[in-house]
Coordinates of C-alpha atoms in Angstrom, one line a residue:
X1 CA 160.6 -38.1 288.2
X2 CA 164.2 -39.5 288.1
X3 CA 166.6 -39.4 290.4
X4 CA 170.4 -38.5 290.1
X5 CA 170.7 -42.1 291.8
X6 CA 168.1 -43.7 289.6
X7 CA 170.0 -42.8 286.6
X8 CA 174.0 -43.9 288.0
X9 CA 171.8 -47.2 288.8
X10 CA 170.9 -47.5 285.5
X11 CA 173.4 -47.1 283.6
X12 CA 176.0 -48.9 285.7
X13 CA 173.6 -52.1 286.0
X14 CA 172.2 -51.5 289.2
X15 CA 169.0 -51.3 287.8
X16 CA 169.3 -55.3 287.2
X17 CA 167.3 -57.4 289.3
X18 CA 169.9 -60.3 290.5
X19 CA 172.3 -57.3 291.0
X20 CA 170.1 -56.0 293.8
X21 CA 169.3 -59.3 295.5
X22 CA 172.9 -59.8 295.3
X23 CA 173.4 -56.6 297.5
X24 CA 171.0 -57.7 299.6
X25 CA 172.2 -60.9 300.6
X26 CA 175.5 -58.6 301.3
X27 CA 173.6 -56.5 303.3
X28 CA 172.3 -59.7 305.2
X29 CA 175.9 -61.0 305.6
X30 CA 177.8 -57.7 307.0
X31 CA 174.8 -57.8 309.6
X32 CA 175.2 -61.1 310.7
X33 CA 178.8 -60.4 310.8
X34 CA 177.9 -57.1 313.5
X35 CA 175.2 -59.7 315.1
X36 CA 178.1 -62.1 316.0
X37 CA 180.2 -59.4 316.3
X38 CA 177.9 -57.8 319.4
X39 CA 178.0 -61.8 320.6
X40 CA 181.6 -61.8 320.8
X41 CA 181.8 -58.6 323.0
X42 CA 178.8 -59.4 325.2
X43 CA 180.2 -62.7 326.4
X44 CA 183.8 -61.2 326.7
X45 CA 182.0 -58.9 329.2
X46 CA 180.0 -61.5 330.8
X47 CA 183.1 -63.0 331.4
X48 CA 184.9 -60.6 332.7
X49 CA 181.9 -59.6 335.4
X50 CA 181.8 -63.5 336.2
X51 CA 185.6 -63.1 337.2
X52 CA 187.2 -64.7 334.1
X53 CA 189.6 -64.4 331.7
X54 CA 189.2 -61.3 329.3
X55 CA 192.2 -59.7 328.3
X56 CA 193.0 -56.3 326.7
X57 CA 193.2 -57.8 323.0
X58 CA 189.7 -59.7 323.4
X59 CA 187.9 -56.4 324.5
X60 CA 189.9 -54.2 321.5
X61 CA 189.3 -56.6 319.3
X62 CA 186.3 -57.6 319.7
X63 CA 185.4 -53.4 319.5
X64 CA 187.0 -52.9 316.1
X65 CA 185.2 -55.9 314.7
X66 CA 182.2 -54.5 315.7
X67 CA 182.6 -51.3 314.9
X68 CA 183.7 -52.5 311.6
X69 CA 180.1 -53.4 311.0
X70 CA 178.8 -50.4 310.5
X71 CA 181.0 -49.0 308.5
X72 CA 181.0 -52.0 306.0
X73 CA 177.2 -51.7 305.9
X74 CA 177.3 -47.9 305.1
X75 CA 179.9 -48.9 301.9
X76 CA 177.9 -51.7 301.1
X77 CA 174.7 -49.3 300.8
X78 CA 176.7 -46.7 298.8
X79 CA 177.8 -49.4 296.4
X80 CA 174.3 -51.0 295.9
X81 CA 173.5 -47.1 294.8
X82 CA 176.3 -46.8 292.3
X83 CA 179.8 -46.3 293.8
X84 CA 182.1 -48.2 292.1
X85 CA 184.6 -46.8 294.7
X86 CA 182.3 -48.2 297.6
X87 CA 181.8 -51.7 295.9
X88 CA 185.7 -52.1 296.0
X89 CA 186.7 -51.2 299.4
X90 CA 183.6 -54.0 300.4
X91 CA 185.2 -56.7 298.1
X92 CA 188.5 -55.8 299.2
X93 CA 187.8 -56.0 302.7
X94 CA 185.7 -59.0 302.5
X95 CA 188.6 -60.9 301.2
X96 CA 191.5 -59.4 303.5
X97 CA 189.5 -59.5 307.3
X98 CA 188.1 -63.0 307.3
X99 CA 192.2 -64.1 306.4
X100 CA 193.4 -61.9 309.2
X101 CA 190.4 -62.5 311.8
X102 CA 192.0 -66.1 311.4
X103 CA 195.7 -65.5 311.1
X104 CA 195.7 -63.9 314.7
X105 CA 193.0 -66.3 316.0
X106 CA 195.7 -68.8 315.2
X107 CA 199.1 -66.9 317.2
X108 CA 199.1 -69.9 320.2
X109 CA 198.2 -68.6 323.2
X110 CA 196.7 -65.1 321.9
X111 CA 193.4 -65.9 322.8
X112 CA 191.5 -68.7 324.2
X113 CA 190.0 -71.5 322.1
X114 CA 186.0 -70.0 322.8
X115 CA 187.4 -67.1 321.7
X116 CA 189.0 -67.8 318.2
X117 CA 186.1 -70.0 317.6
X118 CA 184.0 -67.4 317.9
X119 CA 185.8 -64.7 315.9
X120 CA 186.3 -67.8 313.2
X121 CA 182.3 -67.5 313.0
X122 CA 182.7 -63.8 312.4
X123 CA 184.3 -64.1 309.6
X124 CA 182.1 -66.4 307.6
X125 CA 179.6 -64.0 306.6
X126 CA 182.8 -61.5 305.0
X127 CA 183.9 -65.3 303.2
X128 CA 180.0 -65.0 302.3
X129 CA 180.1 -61.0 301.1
X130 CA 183.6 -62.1 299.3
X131 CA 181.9 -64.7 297.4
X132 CA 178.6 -62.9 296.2
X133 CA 180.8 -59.8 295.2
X134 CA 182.9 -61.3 292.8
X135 CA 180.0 -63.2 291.4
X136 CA 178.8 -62.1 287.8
X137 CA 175.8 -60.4 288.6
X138 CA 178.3 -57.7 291.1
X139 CA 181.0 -57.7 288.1
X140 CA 178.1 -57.1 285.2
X141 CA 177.0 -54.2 287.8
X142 CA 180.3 -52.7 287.7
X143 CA 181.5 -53.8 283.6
X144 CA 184.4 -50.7 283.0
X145 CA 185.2 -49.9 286.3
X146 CA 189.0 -50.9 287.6

């Protein structure tokens, strides 16, 4: 028996083996982006119980990136099962946070260096989704959608 997802895989190219690796190695990316993400917040907090540094921006920050992660993994599953809708909001996103993640890690004296260093490592695995989603076996996946 066929599903209703089986089918919109099909016929938008889903179906196509290096299209599903591709999501997968998305997948893998947006969860090492949460993994370092969870980094970032657990040694802002260690910090701030050792009596350090840890402003108000690192803590908010450092929250929305990582709750970020979720959501990105939940578009990147619906566009690995056919939404075209999905598969653009990941390809946008990947492009726009890792530029902003390091515009603001480079506002002097926003953060300290640890700090942008470690966001900067963030946002390699979104330059990583970025990449793979633009590649031909994502755009063959996707040919008439705009």
């Amino acid at each position: 028996m066929t599903s209703t997802s089986d089918i919109t895989a099909t016929t938008t190219g889903l179906g196509d083996a290096r299209a599903q690796e591709a999501f997968a190695t998305v997948k893998k990316c947006v969860t090492l982006f949460g993994a370092v993400g969870a980094v970032v917040l657990g040694v802002v907090a260690v910090m701030a119980f050792t009596g350090q540094e840890a402003s108000a921006f690192m803590w908010i920050r450092g929250a929305i990136l990582l709750a970020v992660a979720p959501l990105l993994h939940r578009m990147t599953v619906r566009a690995s099962q056919g939404s075209y809708k999905a598969f653009d909001r990941v390809r946008t996103l990947s492009a726009v946070l890792p530029i902003a993640i390091i515009g603001v890690d480079l506002i002097p004296g926003l953060c300290p260096a640890w700090y942008a260093v470690l966001q900067g490592l963030s946002a390699l695995p979104l330059a990583g989704v970025a990449f793979v989603t633009r590649g031909a076996a994502l755009r063959a996946a996707f040919p008439g959608e705009k």
